[in-house]
């Protein structure tokens, strides 16, 4: 066919792929939003109780809407537990599969030749780890709050600390499992991802030249200076924040129970995961930037999302009670 016809067919194909990609990703986000709202509704309905009669304004209208057909505390708690048992596995499954597809489309596609089946699980698990870290930090900050404070006991703080400790280990396990397979396979189309992010010290060039071997792990020839190549130091910061610090600091029982230690570790993990999310993107855009992810615009975007999350959290806690409101006599 003529060149103009081939170009037209190519453009149409690209548009179909683009529409399919965005349709799939928006669909995943839409389904997750619906499931999250349904699960949240099932969770908060029993906590409202007689809040509708004591609330005012928007909080009153929301409470009345969510408690329509109220059947009493005991029956509502039982019904809510049944709904949550049904919704929880569906939500977890859609989250794991859906966000893996989302990560493949939005992140892995930025590296033209690189692919990894484990990448979706690794990034998705980072989201779960960040959720646990956020819960740990919020529980520490609210440990003295009226109403909910007495329920944030040392035992529960210990349980959250164990989750943060274990989940950080599994996050590193997924990363190393992905890295190890690519390292010993040593295929150029696979090693490019880690070369851009870890630098040449952690991978070996195809052919095992003497220079390449010397720059890798021959005789434990590790050089701190070589971490300055690519995003090496940024990767070390992520490892320290997301695995080294939570593993060694939370190894015993006392650090998990201590609110100051647990809160500090949770904050470090959250900062590390924010840097890790930047590390997934920036080396695909700026190959030798090193710290291109750190700047005024980047910080403004991060603070904007943090402010939006804080605003939603504060509005939610002003409208809905954190604990169940019992029925009045």
CSV table of C-alpha atoms in Angstrom, one decimal:
chain,number,residue,atom,x,y,z
A,1,UNK,CA,0.0,0.0,0.0
A,2,UNK,CA,1.1,3.6,-0.4
A,3,UNK,CA,3.0,5.3,2.3
A,4,UNK,CA,0.1,7.6,3.3
A,5,UNK,CA,-2.1,4.5,3.7
A,6,UNK,CA,0.5,2.7,5.9
A,7,UNK,CA,0.8,5.8,8.0
A,8,UNK,CA,-2.9,6.1,8.4
A,9,UNK,CA,-3.2,2.4,9.5
A,10,UNK,CA,-0.3,2.9,11.9
A,11,UNK,CA,-2.0,5.9,13.5
A,12,UNK,CA,-5.3,4.1,13.8
A,13,UNK,CA,-3.6,1.2,15.4
A,14,UNK,CA,-1.8,3.5,17.9
A,15,UNK,CA,-5.1,5.2,18.7
A,16,UNK,CA,-6.8,1.8,19.4
A,17,UNK,CA,-3.9,0.8,21.7
A,18,UNK,CA,-4.0,4.1,23.5
A,19,UNK,CA,-7.8,4.0,24.0
A,20,UNK,CA,-7.6,0.3,25.1
A,21,UNK,CA,-4.8,1.2,27.6
A,22,UNK,CA,-6.6,4.1,29.2
A,23,UNK,CA,-9.9,2.3,29.1
A,24,UNK,CA,-8.4,-0.6,31.0
A,25,UNK,CA,-6.6,1.6,33.6
A,26,UNK,CA,-9.6,3.8,34.2
A,27,UNK,CA,-11.8,0.7,34.5
A,28,UNK,CA,-9.5,-0.7,37.1
A,29,UNK,CA,-9.5,2.5,39.2
A,30,UNK,CA,-13.3,2.7,38.8
A,31,UNK,CA,-13.9,-0.9,40.0
A,32,UNK,CA,-11.5,-0.4,43.0
A,33,UNK,CA,-13.3,2.9,43.9
A,34,UNK,CA,-16.7,1.1,43.9
A,35,UNK,CA,-15.4,-1.8,46.0
A,36,UNK,CA,-13.7,0.6,48.4
A,37,UNK,CA,-16.8,2.6,48.9
A,38,UNK,CA,-18.9,-0.5,49.5
A,39,UNK,CA,-16.4,-1.9,52.0
A,40,UNK,CA,-16.2,1.5,53.7
A,41,UNK,CA,-20.0,1.7,53.9
A,42,UNK,CA,-20.2,-1.8,55.4
A,43,UNK,CA,-17.5,-0.8,57.9
A,44,UNK,CA,-18.9,2.5,59.2
A,45,UNK,CA,-22.6,1.7,59.3
A,46,UNK,CA,-22.4,-0.2,62.6
A,47,UNK,CA,-20.4,2.6,64.1
A,48,UNK,CA,-23.1,5.2,63.5
A,49,UNK,CA,-25.8,3.8,65.8
A,50,UNK,CA,-27.8,6.7,67.1
A,51,UNK,CA,-25.4,9.3,65.7
A,52,UNK,CA,-28.1,10.6,63.3
A,53,UNK,CA,-30.1,12.0,66.2
A,54,UNK,CA,-27.2,13.8,67.8
A,55,UNK,CA,-25.5,15.1,64.7
A,56,UNK,CA,-26.2,18.3,62.8
A,57,UNK,CA,-25.9,19.6,59.2
A,58,UNK,CA,-24.1,17.5,56.7
A,59,UNK,CA,-23.1,14.9,59.2
A,60,UNK,CA,-26.7,14.3,60.2
A,61,UNK,CA,-27.9,13.9,56.6
A,62,UNK,CA,-25.1,11.4,55.9
A,63,UNK,CA,-25.7,9.5,59.1
A,64,UNK,CA,-29.4,9.2,58.3
A,65,UNK,CA,-28.7,8.0,54.8
A,66,UNK,CA,-26.2,5.4,55.9
A,67,UNK,CA,-28.4,4.1,58.8
A,68,UNK,CA,-31.7,3.8,56.8
A,69,UNK,CA,-33.6,0.7,58.0
A,70,UNK,CA,-31.5,0.4,61.2
A,71,UNK,CA,-32.0,-3.0,62.9
A,72,UNK,CA,-30.2,-2.5,66.2
A,73,UNK,CA,-26.5,-2.6,67.2
A,74,UNK,CA,-26.2,-6.4,67.5
A,75,UNK,CA,-27.9,-7.2,64.2
A,76,UNK,CA,-26.1,-4.4,62.3
A,77,UNK,CA,-22.7,-5.6,63.5
A,78,UNK,CA,-23.4,-9.2,62.4
A,79,UNK,CA,-24.7,-8.1,59.0
A,80,UNK,CA,-21.7,-5.8,58.5
A,81,UNK,CA,-19.2,-8.6,59.3
A,82,UNK,CA,-20.9,-10.8,56.8
A,83,UNK,CA,-20.7,-8.1,54.1
A,84,UNK,CA,-17.0,-7.4,54.9
A,85,UNK,CA,-16.2,-11.1,54.7
A,86,UNK,CA,-17.6,-11.2,51.2
A,87,UNK,CA,-16.1,-7.9,50.0
A,88,UNK,CA,-12.6,-8.3,51.5
A,89,UNK,CA,-11.3,-11.2,49.3
A,90,UNK,CA,-12.9,-9.7,46.2
A,91,UNK,CA,-11.3,-6.3,46.9
A,92,UNK,CA,-7.9,-7.9,47.6
A,93,UNK,CA,-8.0,-10.0,44.4
A,94,UNK,CA,-9.0,-7.0,42.2
A,95,UNK,CA,-6.4,-4.8,43.9
A,96,UNK,CA,-3.6,-7.4,43.2
A,97,UNK,CA,-4.6,-8.1,39.6
A,98,UNK,CA,-5.9,-4.7,38.6
A,99,UNK,CA,-3.0,-2.7,40.0
A,100,UNK,CA,-0.5,-5.1,38.4
A,101,UNK,CA,-2.1,-4.3,35.0
A,102,UNK,CA,-2.0,-0.6,35.9
A,103,UNK,CA,1.7,-0.8,36.8
A,104,UNK,CA,2.5,-2.7,33.6
A,105,UNK,CA,0.7,0.0,31.5
A,106,UNK,CA,1.8,3.1,33.3
A,107,UNK,CA,5.3,2.3,34.6
A,108,UNK,CA,6.9,-0.7,32.9
A,109,UNK,CA,5.9,0.6,29.4
A,110,UNK,CA,8.2,3.6,29.9
A,111,UNK,CA,11.1,1.2,29.4
A,112,UNK,CA,10.7,0.2,25.8
A,113,UNK,CA,12.5,-3.2,26.0
A,114,UNK,CA,12.2,-4.2,29.7
A,115,UNK,CA,9.6,-6.5,31.1
A,116,UNK,CA,9.2,-8.5,34.3
A,117,UNK,CA,6.2,-10.6,35.4
A,118,UNK,CA,7.1,-9.9,39.0
A,119,UNK,CA,7.1,-6.1,38.7
A,120,UNK,CA,3.4,-5.7,39.2
A,121,UNK,CA,3.5,-7.7,42.5
A,122,UNK,CA,6.5,-5.7,43.7
A,123,UNK,CA,4.9,-2.3,43.1
A,124,UNK,CA,1.5,-3.4,44.4
A,125,UNK,CA,3.1,-4.8,47.6
A,126,UNK,CA,4.8,-1.4,48.1
A,127,UNK,CA,1.3,0.1,48.2
A,128,UNK,CA,0.3,-2.4,50.9
A,129,UNK,CA,3.5,-1.6,52.9
A,130,UNK,CA,2.8,2.1,52.6
A,131,UNK,CA,-0.8,1.5,54.0
A,132,UNK,CA,0.6,-0.4,57.0
A,133,UNK,CA,3.2,2.3,57.6
A,134,UNK,CA,0.4,5.0,57.4
A,135,UNK,CA,-1.8,3.1,59.8
A,136,UNK,CA,1.1,2.7,62.2
A,137,UNK,CA,1.9,6.5,62.1
A,138,UNK,CA,-1.8,7.5,62.5
A,139,UNK,CA,-2.3,5.1,65.4
A,140,UNK,CA,0.8,6.6,67.2
A,141,UNK,CA,-0.4,10.2,66.6
A,142,UNK,CA,-3.9,9.4,67.9
A,143,UNK,CA,-2.8,7.3,70.9
A,144,UNK,CA,-3.9,10.0,73.3
A,145,UNK,CA,-7.0,11.1,71.5
A,146,UNK,CA,-10.3,11.0,73.4
A,147,UNK,CA,-12.4,8.0,72.6
A,148,UNK,CA,-10.1,6.1,70.3
A,149,UNK,CA,-6.9,6.5,72.3
A,150,UNK,CA,-7.7,3.9,75.0
A,151,UNK,CA,-8.3,1.3,72.2
A,152,UNK,CA,-4.9,1.9,70.7
A,153,UNK,CA,-3.3,-0.4,73.3
A,154,UNK,CA,0.3,-1.5,73.5
A,155,UNK,CA,-0.7,-4.9,72.3
A,156,UNK,CA,-2.3,-3.5,69.1
A,157,UNK,CA,0.7,-1.3,68.6
A,158,UNK,CA,2.9,-4.4,68.8
A,159,UNK,CA,0.7,-6.1,66.2
A,160,UNK,CA,1.0,-3.2,63.8
A,161,UNK,CA,4.8,-3.1,64.4
A,162,UNK,CA,5.0,-6.8,63.5
A,163,UNK,CA,3.1,-6.2,60.3
A,164,UNK,CA,5.4,-3.3,59.4
A,165,UNK,CA,8.5,-5.5,60.2
A,166,UNK,CA,7.2,-8.5,58.2
A,167,UNK,CA,5.9,-6.5,55.2
A,168,UNK,CA,9.1,-4.6,54.8
A,169,UNK,CA,11.0,-8.0,54.6
A,170,UNK,CA,8.6,-9.3,52.0
A,171,UNK,CA,9.0,-6.0,50.0
A,172,UNK,CA,12.7,-6.6,49.9
A,173,UNK,CA,12.2,-10.3,49.1
A,174,UNK,CA,10.1,-9.4,46.0
A,175,UNK,CA,12.8,-6.9,44.9
A,176,UNK,CA,15.6,-9.3,45.3
A,177,UNK,CA,13.7,-12.2,43.6
A,178,UNK,CA,13.2,-9.9,40.6
A,179,UNK,CA,16.8,-8.7,40.6
A,180,UNK,CA,18.4,-12.1,41.0
A,181,UNK,CA,16.7,-13.6,38.0
A,182,UNK,CA,17.6,-10.7,35.8
A,183,UNK,CA,21.2,-10.6,37.1
A,184,UNK,CA,22.0,-14.2,36.3
A,185,UNK,CA,20.1,-14.1,33.0
A,186,UNK,CA,22.1,-11.1,32.1
A,187,UNK,CA,20.0,-10.2,29.0
A,188,UNK,CA,20.5,-6.7,27.8
A,189,UNK,CA,16.8,-6.0,27.4
A,190,UNK,CA,16.3,-6.9,31.1
A,191,UNK,CA,19.3,-5.5,32.7
A,192,UNK,CA,18.7,-2.0,31.4
A,193,UNK,CA,16.1,-1.3,34.1
A,194,UNK,CA,18.5,-2.1,37.0
A,195,UNK,CA,21.5,-0.5,35.3
A,196,UNK,CA,19.7,2.8,35.1
A,197,UNK,CA,18.6,2.6,38.8
A,198,UNK,CA,21.4,0.8,40.6
A,199,UNK,CA,24.3,1.7,38.3
A,200,UNK,CA,26.8,-0.7,36.6
A,201,UNK,CA,28.1,-2.0,40.0
A,202,UNK,CA,25.1,-4.3,40.5
A,203,UNK,CA,25.0,-5.8,37.0
A,204,UNK,CA,27.6,-7.3,34.6
A,205,UNK,CA,27.8,-6.4,30.9
A,206,UNK,CA,27.1,-9.1,28.4
A,207,UNK,CA,30.3,-10.8,27.5
A,208,UNK,CA,31.9,-10.6,31.0
A,209,UNK,CA,34.7,-8.3,29.9
A,210,UNK,CA,37.5,-7.7,32.4
A,211,UNK,CA,36.4,-4.1,32.9
A,212,UNK,CA,32.8,-5.1,33.4
A,213,UNK,CA,33.7,-7.9,35.9
A,214,UNK,CA,35.9,-5.5,37.8
A,215,UNK,CA,33.0,-3.0,38.1
A,216,UNK,CA,30.7,-5.7,39.4
A,217,UNK,CA,31.3,-8.1,42.4
A,218,UNK,CA,34.5,-9.8,41.4
A,219,UNK,CA,36.4,-10.3,44.7
A,220,UNK,CA,33.8,-8.1,46.4
A,221,UNK,CA,35.2,-5.2,44.5
A,222,UNK,CA,32.6,-2.7,45.9
A,223,UNK,CA,33.2,1.0,45.6
A,224,UNK,CA,31.2,3.7,47.2
A,225,UNK,CA,32.2,6.1,44.5
A,226,UNK,CA,30.5,4.0,41.9
A,227,UNK,CA,27.2,4.6,43.6
A,228,UNK,CA,27.4,8.1,42.2
A,229,UNK,CA,26.7,6.8,38.7
A,230,UNK,CA,23.0,6.8,37.7
A,231,UNK,CA,20.6,6.6,40.6
A,232,UNK,CA,22.8,4.5,42.8
A,233,UNK,CA,22.6,6.6,45.9
A,234,UNK,CA,18.9,7.1,45.5
A,235,UNK,CA,18.5,3.3,45.4
A,236,UNK,CA,20.6,3.0,48.6
A,237,UNK,CA,18.4,5.5,50.4
A,238,UNK,CA,15.3,3.5,49.3
A,239,UNK,CA,16.8,0.2,50.6
A,240,UNK,CA,17.7,1.9,53.9
A,241,UNK,CA,14.3,3.4,54.5
A,242,UNK,CA,12.1,0.5,53.3
A,243,UNK,CA,14.1,-2.5,54.6
A,244,UNK,CA,17.3,-1.9,56.6
A,245,UNK,CA,15.8,0.6,59.1
A,246,UNK,CA,12.5,-1.3,59.7
A,247,UNK,CA,14.2,-4.7,59.9
A,248,UNK,CA,17.0,-3.8,62.3
A,249,UNK,CA,15.1,-1.3,64.4
A,250,UNK,CA,11.9,-3.4,64.8
A,251,UNK,CA,13.7,-6.7,65.4
A,252,UNK,CA,12.8,-6.8,69.1
A,253,UNK,CA,9.6,-6.5,70.9
A,254,UNK,CA,10.2,-3.2,72.7
A,255,UNK,CA,10.7,-1.0,69.5
A,256,UNK,CA,7.4,-2.3,68.1
A,257,UNK,CA,5.6,-1.3,71.3
A,258,UNK,CA,7.3,2.1,71.8
A,259,UNK,CA,5.2,4.8,70.0
A,260,UNK,CA,8.2,7.1,69.4
A,261,UNK,CA,10.3,4.4,67.8
A,262,UNK,CA,7.4,2.9,65.8
A,263,UNK,CA,6.2,6.3,64.6
A,264,UNK,CA,9.7,7.3,63.5
A,265,UNK,CA,10.2,4.0,61.6
A,266,UNK,CA,6.8,4.3,59.9
A,267,UNK,CA,7.6,7.9,58.8
A,268,UNK,CA,11.0,6.7,57.4
A,269,UNK,CA,9.2,3.9,55.5
A,270,UNK,CA,6.7,6.3,54.0
A,271,UNK,CA,9.4,8.7,52.9
A,272,UNK,CA,11.4,5.8,51.4
A,273,UNK,CA,8.4,4.5,49.5
A,274,UNK,CA,7.8,8.0,48.1
A,275,UNK,CA,11.4,8.1,46.8
A,276,UNK,CA,10.9,4.5,45.5
A,277,UNK,CA,7.9,5.6,43.4
A,278,UNK,CA,10.0,8.4,42.0
A,279,UNK,CA,12.8,6.0,41.3
A,280,UNK,CA,10.4,3.9,39.2
A,281,UNK,CA,9.8,6.8,36.9
A,282,UNK,CA,12.6,9.3,36.7
A,283,UNK,CA,15.4,7.0,35.4
A,284,UNK,CA,13.2,6.2,32.4
A,285,UNK,CA,13.0,9.9,31.7
A,286,UNK,CA,16.4,11.3,32.8
A,287,UNK,CA,19.0,8.6,32.5
A,288,UNK,CA,21.8,10.2,34.4
A,289,UNK,CA,19.9,12.5,36.7
A,290,UNK,CA,20.9,10.9,40.0
A,291,UNK,CA,18.7,13.2,42.1
A,292,UNK,CA,16.5,14.5,39.3
A,293,UNK,CA,13.5,13.3,41.4
A,294,UNK,CA,14.3,15.9,44.1
A,295,UNK,CA,13.3,19.5,43.3
A,296,UNK,CA,10.8,22.3,44.0
A,297,UNK,CA,8.1,21.0,41.6
A,298,UNK,CA,8.5,17.4,42.7
A,299,UNK,CA,8.2,18.5,46.4
A,300,UNK,CA,5.2,20.6,45.6
A,301,UNK,CA,3.4,17.7,43.9
A,302,UNK,CA,4.2,15.4,46.9
A,303,UNK,CA,3.0,18.0,49.4
A,304,UNK,CA,-0.1,18.6,47.3
A,305,UNK,CA,-1.1,14.9,47.5
A,306,UNK,CA,-0.2,14.8,51.2
A,307,UNK,CA,-2.4,17.9,51.8
A,308,UNK,CA,-5.3,16.3,49.9
A,309,UNK,CA,-5.0,13.1,51.9
A,310,UNK,CA,-4.9,15.0,55.2
A,311,UNK,CA,-7.9,17.1,54.2
A,312,UNK,CA,-10.0,14.0,53.3
A,313,UNK,CA,-9.0,12.3,56.5
A,314,UNK,CA,-9.9,15.4,58.6
A,315,UNK,CA,-13.2,15.9,56.9
A,316,UNK,CA,-14.0,12.2,57.3
A,317,UNK,CA,-13.2,12.2,61.0
A,318,UNK,CA,-15.4,15.3,61.5
A,319,UNK,CA,-18.4,13.7,59.8
A,320,UNK,CA,-18.2,10.1,61.0
A,321,UNK,CA,-17.4,8.8,64.5
A,322,UNK,CA,-14.2,6.8,64.9
A,323,UNK,CA,-16.0,4.4,67.4
A,324,UNK,CA,-19.5,2.9,67.5
A,325,UNK,CA,-22.1,5.2,68.9
A,326,UNK,CA,-24.4,3.0,71.1
A,327,UNK,CA,-28.2,3.2,70.9
A,328,UNK,CA,-29.7,5.5,73.4
A,329,UNK,CA,-32.0,4.1,76.1
